[in-house]
Coordinates of C-alpha atoms in Angstrom, one line a residue:
M15 CA 10.2 -9.7 -0.9
R16 CA 9.6 -12.8 -1.4
K17 CA 6.5 -12.7 -3.4
K18 CA 7.2 -9.9 -5.2
K19 CA 10.5 -11.7 -6.7
A20 CA 9.0 -15.0 -7.6
F21 CA 6.1 -12.9 -9.7
Y22 CA 9.0 -11.2 -11.1
L23 CA 10.8 -15.2 -12.1
V24 CA 7.4 -16.9 -13.5
F25 CA 6.8 -13.6 -15.6
A26 CA 9.8 -13.5 -16.7
A27 CA 10.4 -16.8 -17.7
L28 CA 6.5 -16.4 -19.9
L29 CA 8.5 -13.3 -21.3
A30 CA 11.9 -15.9 -22.6
S31 CA 9.8 -17.8 -24.1
G32 CA 9.5 -14.7 -26.6
S33 CA 5.8 -14.3 -28.3
V34 CA 3.3 -16.4 -26.4
L35 CA 0.3 -14.2 -27.4
A36 CA -0.9 -15.8 -31.4
G37 CA -4.6 -16.4 -30.7
C38 CA -4.4 -15.3 -27.3
S39 CA -7.5 -14.9 -25.7
Q40 CA -9.9 -16.8 -28.1
N41 CA -13.1 -15.1 -25.9
A42 CA -13.7 -13.3 -23.4
K43 CA -17.7 -14.1 -23.3
T44 CA -16.5 -18.0 -22.9
N45 CA -15.3 -16.9 -19.4
T46 CA -17.7 -14.8 -18.4
A47 CA -20.3 -17.6 -18.6
N48 CA -17.7 -19.9 -17.1
T49 CA -17.6 -17.3 -13.9
A50 CA -21.5 -16.1 -14.2
N51 CA -22.4 -17.5 -11.3
T52 CA -20.3 -16.3 -9.3
A53 CA -20.3 -12.9 -11.6
N54 CA -24.4 -12.7 -10.1
T55 CA -23.7 -13.6 -6.5
T56 CA -21.1 -10.3 -6.3
N57 CA -24.5 -7.9 -8.3
S58 CA -24.3 -6.1 -4.8
G59 CA -27.9 -6.4 -4.7
N60 CA -29.2 -4.6 -7.1
G61 CA -31.1 -7.1 -9.5
G62 CA -28.7 -6.4 -12.0
T63 CA -29.3 -3.0 -14.6
E64 CA -31.6 -5.0 -17.7
G65 CA -31.3 -3.8 -21.2
G66 CA -27.8 -1.9 -19.9
S67 CA -24.5 -3.0 -21.2
S68 CA -22.3 -5.5 -19.2
F69 CA -18.3 -6.5 -19.3
S70 CA -15.9 -9.1 -17.0
Y71 CA -14.2 -8.1 -14.9
L72 CA -10.3 -9.3 -13.3
M73 CA -9.8 -9.3 -9.3
H74 CA -8.2 -10.4 -6.8
D75 CA -10.6 -12.6 -4.8
K76 CA -10.6 -10.7 -1.4
F77 CA -11.6 -7.4 -3.3
I78 CA -14.5 -9.0 -5.3
N79 CA -15.7 -9.5 -1.7
W80 CA -15.4 -6.7 0.0
L81 CA -16.6 -4.5 -2.8
K82 CA -19.7 -6.8 -2.9
E83 CA -20.2 -5.6 0.8
D84 CA -19.9 -1.6 0.1
K85 CA -23.4 -0.5 -0.4
W86 CA -22.4 2.4 -2.3
Y87 CA -21.1 0.3 -5.5
P88 CA -24.9 -0.4 -6.3
Y89 CA -25.0 2.8 -6.8
V90 CA -22.2 2.8 -9.7
E91 CA -23.7 -0.2 -11.5
K92 CA -26.8 2.1 -11.7
A93 CA -26.1 5.6 -12.4
T94 CA -23.6 3.6 -15.4
G95 CA -26.1 1.5 -16.6
T96 CA -23.9 -1.2 -16.1
T97 CA -23.6 -4.5 -14.7
V98 CA -19.9 -5.8 -13.6
E99 CA -19.2 -9.6 -13.4
F100 CA -16.4 -10.5 -11.6
V101 CA -13.8 -13.3 -11.8
P102 CA -12.3 -14.6 -9.2
G103 CA -8.4 -14.4 -10.3
G104 CA -6.7 -15.4 -6.8
S105 CA -5.9 -14.4 -3.4
N106 CA -2.5 -14.1 -3.1
D107 CA -0.1 -11.5 -5.7
D108 CA 1.4 -14.4 -6.6
E109 CA -1.2 -16.5 -7.1
Y110 CA -2.5 -13.9 -9.3
Y111 CA -0.4 -12.7 -11.3
A112 CA 0.4 -16.2 -12.6
S113 CA -3.2 -16.4 -12.8
V114 CA -3.0 -13.6 -15.2
D115 CA 0.1 -14.8 -17.2
Q116 CA -1.7 -18.3 -17.6
K117 CA -5.3 -16.6 -18.6
I118 CA -3.7 -14.7 -21.1
I119 CA -1.9 -17.3 -22.4
S120 CA -4.6 -20.1 -22.6
G121 CA -7.2 -17.3 -24.1
T122 CA -9.5 -17.5 -21.0
F123 CA -8.7 -13.5 -19.6
P124 CA -12.1 -11.7 -19.6
D125 CA -13.4 -8.7 -20.7
S126 CA -11.6 -6.7 -18.2
G127 CA -8.7 -7.0 -15.3
I128 CA -5.9 -5.6 -13.0
V129 CA -2.7 -6.7 -13.7
S130 CA 0.6 -4.7 -13.4
A131 CA 1.7 -2.3 -15.1
S132 CA 4.4 -3.9 -16.6
Q133 CA 2.6 -6.8 -17.7
A134 CA 0.3 -3.9 -19.4
T135 CA 3.1 -2.9 -21.5
V136 CA 5.0 -6.2 -21.8
Y137 CA 1.7 -8.0 -23.2
G138 CA 0.1 -4.7 -24.1
A139 CA 2.7 -4.3 -27.5
Q140 CA 2.4 -8.0 -28.4
G141 CA -1.5 -6.8 -28.8
A142 CA -2.8 -8.8 -26.0
F143 CA -4.9 -5.9 -25.1
V144 CA -6.6 -2.9 -26.4
D145 CA -4.9 0.8 -26.6
L146 CA -7.7 2.6 -24.6
A147 CA -6.0 5.9 -25.8
P148 CA -9.1 6.8 -29.1
Y149 CA -12.0 5.4 -26.5
I150 CA -10.8 7.9 -23.4
D151 CA -10.5 10.8 -26.6
K152 CA -14.4 9.8 -28.0
F153 CA -15.5 8.5 -24.3
G154 CA -13.3 9.2 -21.5
P155 CA -13.2 13.4 -20.4
N156 CA -12.7 13.1 -17.0
I157 CA -10.5 10.4 -17.3
K158 CA -9.0 12.5 -20.1
S159 CA -8.9 15.5 -18.0
Y160 CA -7.4 13.8 -15.3
I161 CA -4.1 12.6 -17.8
E162 CA -3.9 15.6 -18.4
K163 CA -3.2 17.4 -14.9
N164 CA -1.2 14.8 -14.2
P165 CA 2.1 14.5 -15.8
T166 CA 4.0 11.6 -14.2
Y167 CA 0.1 9.8 -14.3
K168 CA 0.7 10.4 -18.8
T169 CA 4.1 9.3 -18.7
M170 CA 3.4 6.4 -16.5
I171 CA 0.9 4.7 -18.3
T172 CA 2.2 6.2 -22.0
D173 CA 4.2 4.9 -24.5
K174 CA 6.6 5.9 -27.6
E175 CA 3.7 6.1 -29.6
G176 CA 0.7 7.8 -27.2
H177 CA -1.0 4.4 -27.2
I178 CA -2.1 3.3 -23.4
Y179 CA -2.6 0.0 -22.6
G180 CA -3.9 0.5 -19.5
L181 CA -5.3 2.9 -16.6
V182 CA -3.3 2.1 -13.1
A183 CA -4.9 3.2 -10.2
E184 CA -4.7 5.9 -7.6
A185 CA -3.4 5.3 -3.7
P186 CA -4.2 7.3 -0.8
R187 CA -1.4 9.7 0.6
F188 CA -0.6 8.3 3.5
A189 CA 2.0 7.5 6.2
D190 CA 2.7 5.0 9.5
F191 CA 1.5 6.3 12.6
I192 CA 4.1 6.0 16.3
F193 CA 1.5 5.8 18.7
Y194 CA 1.8 5.4 22.5
R195 CA -0.1 4.1 26.2
A196 CA -1.0 7.7 27.1
D197 CA -2.2 5.6 30.5
H198 CA 1.8 4.3 30.8
F199 CA 3.0 7.2 30.0
E200 CA 1.1 9.3 32.7
K201 CA 2.1 7.1 35.3
A202 CA 5.5 6.7 34.6
G203 CA 5.6 10.5 35.2
I204 CA 6.7 11.0 31.1
T205 CA 4.4 15.0 31.1
K206 CA 5.7 15.8 27.9
A207 CA 5.5 14.0 24.5
P208 CA 8.0 13.2 22.9
Q209 CA 9.5 15.6 20.1
T210 CA 13.2 14.1 19.1
I211 CA 15.0 10.5 19.0
D212 CA 16.8 11.3 22.3
E213 CA 13.6 12.4 24.6
L214 CA 12.1 9.2 22.9
T215 CA 15.0 7.0 24.4
D216 CA 14.5 8.4 27.8
A217 CA 10.9 8.1 28.1
M218 CA 11.0 4.5 27.4
R219 CA 14.1 4.5 30.1
K220 CA 11.4 5.7 32.4
L221 CA 8.5 3.0 31.6
K222 CA 10.9 0.1 31.2
A223 CA 12.2 1.4 34.8
Y224 CA 8.2 1.7 36.1
Y225 CA 6.1 -1.1 34.8
G226 CA 10.0 -4.0 34.0
K227 CA 10.2 -3.1 37.5
D228 CA 8.3 -6.5 38.6
N229 CA 7.4 -7.2 34.8
K230 CA 10.5 -8.9 33.4
N231 CA 8.5 -9.2 29.8
Y232 CA 7.9 -5.8 29.5
Y233 CA 9.8 -3.8 27.0
P234 CA 8.0 -0.7 25.8
M235 CA 8.4 -0.6 22.4
V236 CA 6.8 -3.7 20.5
G237 CA 6.1 -4.6 16.9
R238 CA 5.7 -6.5 13.9
E239 CA 7.1 -7.6 10.5
H240 CA 10.2 -5.3 10.1
Y241 CA 11.7 -3.3 13.4
F242 CA 13.8 -0.5 11.5
R243 CA 11.0 1.9 11.9
F244 CA 12.7 4.9 12.1
Q245 CA 14.8 6.2 9.4
S246 CA 13.4 9.1 8.5
A247 CA 14.0 10.9 11.5
F248 CA 18.2 9.9 11.8
N249 CA 18.0 11.7 8.1
A250 CA 19.6 7.5 6.7
A251 CA 16.2 7.9 3.8
A252 CA 16.2 7.5 0.7
N253 CA 13.5 8.3 -2.4
F254 CA 15.2 9.0 -5.8
D255 CA 16.2 12.9 -3.4
D256 CA 17.1 15.0 -6.1
G257 CA 16.5 12.2 -9.0
I258 CA 19.8 10.1 -7.3
S259 CA 19.1 6.7 -6.0
K260 CA 20.7 6.0 -2.6
G261 CA 18.8 3.2 -1.6
I262 CA 17.4 0.7 -1.3
Y263 CA 13.3 0.8 -2.7
A264 CA 10.7 -1.1 -1.1
N265 CA 7.0 -1.2 -2.9
G266 CA 7.6 2.0 -3.7
K267 CA 7.5 3.3 0.1
T268 CA 11.3 4.8 1.2
G269 CA 14.0 3.4 0.9
T270 CA 17.6 3.5 3.4
D271 CA 21.0 4.4 2.9
L272 CA 23.0 2.6 4.0
Y273 CA 25.8 5.0 2.7
S274 CA 24.6 7.8 5.1
D275 CA 25.9 9.2 8.7
G276 CA 22.1 8.3 10.2
Y277 CA 22.1 4.6 8.7
K278 CA 25.1 4.1 10.7
K279 CA 23.9 5.8 14.0
M280 CA 20.6 5.0 13.6
V281 CA 22.0 0.7 14.5
E282 CA 23.0 2.1 17.1
W283 CA 20.8 3.1 18.5
Y284 CA 18.8 -0.1 17.8
K285 CA 21.5 -1.5 20.1
T286 CA 21.1 0.7 22.5
L287 CA 18.0 -0.1 22.6
Y288 CA 18.5 -4.1 22.7
S289 CA 21.2 -3.9 25.5
E290 CA 18.8 -1.7 28.3
G291 CA 15.4 -4.0 27.2
L292 CA 13.7 -1.2 25.9
I293 CA 12.4 -3.3 22.7
D294 CA 11.1 -6.3 22.3
P295 CA 14.1 -9.2 21.2
E296 CA 11.1 -11.2 19.5
W297 CA 10.6 -8.4 17.5
V298 CA 14.6 -7.9 16.4
A299 CA 15.4 -11.8 16.0
G300 CA 12.0 -12.4 13.8
S301 CA 10.7 -15.0 15.8
G302 CA 7.7 -12.8 16.7
T303 CA 4.5 -12.5 15.1
E304 CA 1.4 -10.5 14.1
E305 CA -1.2 -12.1 16.7
S306 CA 2.2 -12.2 19.7
W307 CA 2.3 -7.9 19.2
E308 CA -0.8 -7.0 19.1
S309 CA -1.3 -9.7 22.3
K310 CA 2.0 -7.5 24.1
M311 CA 0.0 -4.4 23.1
L312 CA -3.5 -5.1 24.4
T313 CA -2.0 -6.4 27.9
G314 CA 0.3 -3.7 29.0
Q315 CA 3.5 -5.9 28.3
G316 CA 4.5 -2.9 25.1
S317 CA 4.0 1.3 25.2
I318 CA 5.1 2.3 22.4
S319 CA 4.6 0.9 18.3
Y320 CA 4.7 2.1 14.9
D321 CA 2.3 1.2 12.8
H322 CA 0.2 1.4 9.6
L323 CA -2.5 4.1 10.1
T324 CA -5.8 2.4 11.8
R325 CA -3.6 0.6 14.6
P326 CA -4.5 2.9 17.0
S327 CA -8.1 2.2 16.5
W328 CA -7.8 -1.1 16.1
F329 CA -6.4 -1.3 20.2
M330 CA -8.9 1.1 21.4
D331 CA -11.7 -1.4 19.6
N332 CA -10.7 -4.1 20.3
G333 CA -10.0 -5.6 23.6
G334 CA -8.1 -2.9 25.1
P335 CA -10.2 -0.8 27.3
E336 CA -12.0 -4.2 28.5
N337 CA -8.3 -5.3 29.7
D338 CA -7.5 -1.9 31.5
P339 CA -10.0 0.6 31.8
D340 CA -7.1 2.9 32.2
Y341 CA -6.2 1.9 28.0
N342 CA -5.8 4.9 26.0
I343 CA -4.1 5.5 23.0
A344 CA -2.5 8.5 21.3
I345 CA -0.6 9.6 18.1
L346 CA 2.9 11.2 18.4
P347 CA 3.6 13.7 16.3
Y348 CA 5.9 13.1 13.7
L349 CA 9.7 13.1 15.6
K350 CA 12.5 16.0 14.5
D351 CA 15.4 14.1 12.6
L352 CA 19.3 15.0 13.7
N353 CA 19.4 18.4 12.4
G354 CA 16.7 19.6 14.3
K355 CA 13.7 19.3 11.4
P356 CA 10.6 17.7 10.9
S357 CA 11.4 14.3 9.9
V358 CA 9.7 13.6 6.4
Q359 CA 8.0 10.7 6.1
T360 CA 7.8 9.1 2.6
T361 CA 4.3 7.4 1.5
E362 CA 3.6 5.3 -0.9
T363 CA 4.1 6.0 -4.5
Q364 CA 1.3 7.9 -6.2
Y365 CA 0.2 5.1 -8.2
N366 CA -0.3 1.6 -7.6
T367 CA 1.9 -0.3 -10.1
L368 CA 0.6 -3.4 -9.6
R369 CA -2.7 -2.4 -9.9
A370 CA -3.1 -1.6 -14.1
M371 CA -7.2 -2.3 -15.4
V372 CA -6.5 -3.6 -19.1
V373 CA -9.5 -4.3 -22.0
N374 CA -8.7 -7.9 -23.5
K375 CA -8.6 -7.4 -26.9
D376 CA -11.3 -9.6 -28.1
S377 CA -13.2 -8.0 -26.3
K378 CA -12.3 -5.1 -28.4
D379 CA -16.4 -4.0 -28.7
K380 CA -17.0 -3.7 -24.9
A381 CA -13.8 -1.2 -24.7
E382 CA -16.7 1.5 -24.8
T383 CA -18.4 0.3 -22.4
I384 CA -16.0 -0.1 -19.7
I385 CA -14.2 3.6 -20.0
K386 CA -17.4 5.3 -20.3
F387 CA -17.7 2.9 -16.7
L388 CA -14.2 4.5 -16.2
D389 CA -15.3 7.5 -16.9
Y390 CA -18.1 7.9 -14.6
L391 CA -16.1 6.9 -11.1
Y392 CA -13.4 9.8 -12.1
S393 CA -16.2 12.3 -12.6
D394 CA -17.7 14.5 -9.5
K395 CA -20.8 13.1 -9.1
G396 CA -18.9 9.3 -9.1
Q397 CA -16.3 10.2 -7.1
T398 CA -18.0 11.3 -4.4
L399 CA -20.1 8.4 -4.6
V400 CA -17.2 6.1 -4.6
S401 CA -15.7 8.8 -1.3
W402 CA -19.1 9.8 0.7
G403 CA -21.6 7.4 -0.4
V404 CA -25.0 8.7 -0.8
E405 CA -26.3 12.1 0.3
G406 CA -28.7 11.6 3.7
E407 CA -28.2 7.4 3.4
S408 CA -23.7 8.0 4.6
Y409 CA -22.9 11.5 4.3
K410 CA -24.6 14.9 5.4
V411 CA -23.5 18.3 3.9
E412 CA -22.3 20.9 6.1
G413 CA -20.8 24.9 6.4
G414 CA -20.2 23.3 2.9
N415 CA -18.0 20.0 4.1
K416 CA -18.9 16.7 3.4
Q417 CA -19.3 14.5 7.2
Y418 CA -20.0 11.2 7.5
I419 CA -23.4 10.4 9.3
V420 CA -22.2 6.5 9.8
D421 CA -19.9 5.7 13.0
F422 CA -17.0 4.0 11.0
S423 CA -16.3 0.8 13.6
E424 CA -20.1 0.4 13.7
Q425 CA -20.0 -0.1 9.3
E426 CA -16.6 -1.7 9.7
A427 CA -17.9 -4.4 12.0
T428 CA -20.3 -5.6 9.8
P429 CA -20.6 -9.2 9.6
A430 CA -18.0 -10.9 6.8
G431 CA -20.7 -11.1 3.5
E432 CA -23.1 -8.3 4.9
P433 CA -23.2 -4.8 3.0
R434 CA -21.8 -1.6 4.9
W435 CA -20.7 1.9 4.2
S436 CA -17.1 1.6 3.8
F437 CA -14.5 3.8 2.0
L438 CA -11.3 1.6 2.5
N439 CA -10.0 3.8 -0.4
D440 CA -6.9 1.6 0.1
R441 CA -8.6 -1.4 -1.0
L442 CA -8.7 -2.0 -5.4
T443 CA -12.3 -1.8 -6.8
F444 CA -12.0 0.2 -9.6
V445 CA -8.8 2.2 -10.9
K446 CA -10.1 6.0 -10.2
P447 CA -8.9 9.3 -8.0
V448 CA -8.5 8.9 -4.3
D449 CA -10.0 11.6 -2.6
N450 CA -7.5 11.6 0.9
D451 CA -9.8 14.1 3.2
A452 CA -12.6 11.2 2.4
F453 CA -10.1 8.5 3.3
Y454 CA -9.0 10.3 6.2
S455 CA -12.4 10.7 7.8
W456 CA -13.8 7.2 7.4
N457 CA -12.0 6.7 11.2
T458 CA -12.4 7.0 14.3
E459 CA -12.3 10.3 15.8
L460 CA -8.4 10.0 17.4
V461 CA -6.8 8.4 13.8
R462 CA -9.2 11.3 11.5
N463 CA -7.7 13.5 13.9
A464 CA -4.4 12.9 13.9
A465 CA -4.7 11.8 10.2
H466 CA -5.4 15.7 9.2
E467 CA -3.1 17.2 11.6
L468 CA 0.7 15.2 11.0
F469 CA -0.5 14.4 6.7
T470 CA 0.8 17.7 5.4
D471 CA 3.2 18.9 3.2
E472 CA 5.6 19.3 5.4
N473 CA 5.3 15.6 7.2
L474 CA 5.1 13.8 3.7
K475 CA 6.7 12.7 1.0
T476 CA 5.0 11.0 -1.7
G477 CA 7.3 7.7 -2.9
V478 CA 8.4 8.6 -6.7
T479 CA 6.7 6.0 -9.1
V480 CA 9.1 4.2 -11.2
T481 CA 8.9 1.2 -13.7
Y482 CA 11.0 -0.9 -14.3
T483 CA 11.6 -3.5 -18.2
A484 CA 11.3 -7.2 -17.6
D485 CA 14.9 -8.0 -17.0
Q486 CA 15.6 -4.6 -15.2
A487 CA 12.3 -6.2 -12.9
K488 CA 14.3 -9.8 -12.9
Q489 CA 17.6 -8.5 -12.3
L490 CA 16.1 -6.6 -9.0
A491 CA 13.9 -9.1 -7.7
D492 CA 16.9 -10.8 -7.6
L493 CA 19.6 -8.5 -6.0
S494 CA 16.9 -6.8 -3.9
A495 CA 15.8 -10.4 -1.9
K496 CA 19.6 -11.2 -1.4
V497 CA 20.1 -7.6 0.1
N498 CA 17.3 -7.3 2.7
E499 CA 17.7 -11.2 2.9
A500 CA 21.5 -10.1 4.4
V501 CA 20.9 -6.5 5.2
T502 CA 18.6 -7.4 8.1
S503 CA 20.7 -11.0 9.4
L504 CA 24.0 -8.7 9.4
V505 CA 22.5 -5.3 10.5
T506 CA 20.8 -7.3 13.6
E507 CA 23.9 -8.9 14.9
F508 CA 25.2 -5.2 15.9
V509 CA 21.7 -4.7 17.4
N510 CA 21.9 -7.6 19.1
G511 CA 26.0 -7.4 19.9
K512 CA 26.8 -10.8 18.3
R513 CA 29.3 -8.2 16.7
P514 CA 31.1 -5.3 17.2
M515 CA 30.5 -1.8 15.7
S516 CA 34.1 -1.2 14.8
E517 CA 33.4 -4.0 12.0
W518 CA 31.0 -1.3 10.1
N519 CA 32.7 -0.8 7.5
T520 CA 33.5 -4.6 6.7
F521 CA 29.9 -5.1 6.6
L522 CA 29.5 -2.2 4.1
G523 CA 32.2 -4.1 2.3
E524 CA 29.4 -7.5 2.7
M525 CA 27.0 -5.4 1.1
E526 CA 28.6 -4.1 -2.1
K527 CA 29.4 -7.4 -2.5
A528 CA 25.6 -8.7 -1.7
G529 CA 24.8 -6.4 -4.8
Y530 CA 23.8 -3.3 -2.8
K531 CA 25.4 -0.9 -5.4
K532 CA 24.3 -2.9 -8.5
V533 CA 20.3 -1.8 -6.9
V534 CA 21.3 1.0 -6.5
A535 CA 22.2 1.5 -10.2
L536 CA 19.4 -0.1 -11.5
Q537 CA 16.9 1.3 -10.4
Q538 CA 19.0 4.3 -11.4
E539 CA 19.2 3.3 -14.8
A540 CA 14.7 2.8 -14.7
Y541 CA 14.5 6.4 -13.0
D542 CA 16.3 8.2 -15.4
A543 CA 14.8 6.2 -18.3
M544 CA 11.5 7.5 -17.0
Y545 CA 12.2 11.2 -16.3
K546 CA 15.5 12.0 -18.1

């Protein structure tokens, strides 16, 4: 949240200075020339497309580095007859989006680049970016078809006058996994996978009794970052249900409804885990690191985690079996909620509003080339290439279905800087649709099978995409940072026993003073403006 807050403060300050875009871009080609060496080193080894088209493209440094390693990318340049000159814009989001503002103001923004949806809207209206709508109509039949088939997307990228200043990247549909040491469960006498919170708690008690009797540093549940991860199982999640804002939504994922009965029950549950030594106290205190969590899961100091979908395989591939020959990770089906129904996991929004591709107004002559290039990525051939690669080299067709013939673990273990087949389409390359089946399939057998089994319409609910005005974004960043910090610190006092549960209503009053209801109201205002 601090990163997002810092970005919005910088962005809002620039907007407050008035229209800063007079003569906004001197010449995109100047910037291209200055980055020619960088661009040449990122051309995926196909020697360019002599006699073809080209354009420069601003994106995060890390995404450029990853894209230049992808073996499928040279085929894209060959198929489109286009060479893309990559321009690095910074490493993290704070740095990157500040550099976007600076490049627009100084007139050094390249032919095209990644900006936030808010930047695309505001700067586009001021004349900084090309209106892509007529170019899509004329040169982007596949993009046009996609827009018409996805009305939410159309609403998000099109202003009231029909202008489209930026195309936003689609994100894969997935949720985090609950995973566990299956060998620990077996040795502790747990013969059935838990299906409810009560069954999970009983399993943790058995694990603690078995592994904790001789190891005071053992805690059944370990993790990283914030430890509150079971909102859906407690019916405490909120995601604009029935069009109503009920919680604070972070990064498009599920919000938490502090006023739900389930939220208080969840806090009481975590309090029980803490008092019985079933959850890592370092994690609860916020003093644990990603490295310490990994070490605990690898060395038997913990048995259960709730984290990113690739993490179960990571532990199997990064020392688990070497530390213990019996080491075995399994993935737990999502728990039932308090009503005995399958809990529903809210995913990221379908579209990442921090990833909008725009075209510089002073590079209007490149707009046709850029739209034609992107349109290929929206075509069936382009989608196959970026999602599966090349038939006979990276995949085969069997029984009418595509199957990878290259090994995920081997390819992703390729040393940095060397070419590899990689289809991690949660990473930014260009704005394009996502083939979720391919995304799930590009993984180890453990994760691949679990993804296809668990990532169903019954289990997943896509986060609602909401865009905010610059003023709303600034208010939301300020208030959310304050409220989230207060929630984390004050709820942890209930969990670790420093504060009695009898003060729960007092806590809710403190959240109102911190701005919780103001955040909910701002979110509702933005939602209504977009969907009503």
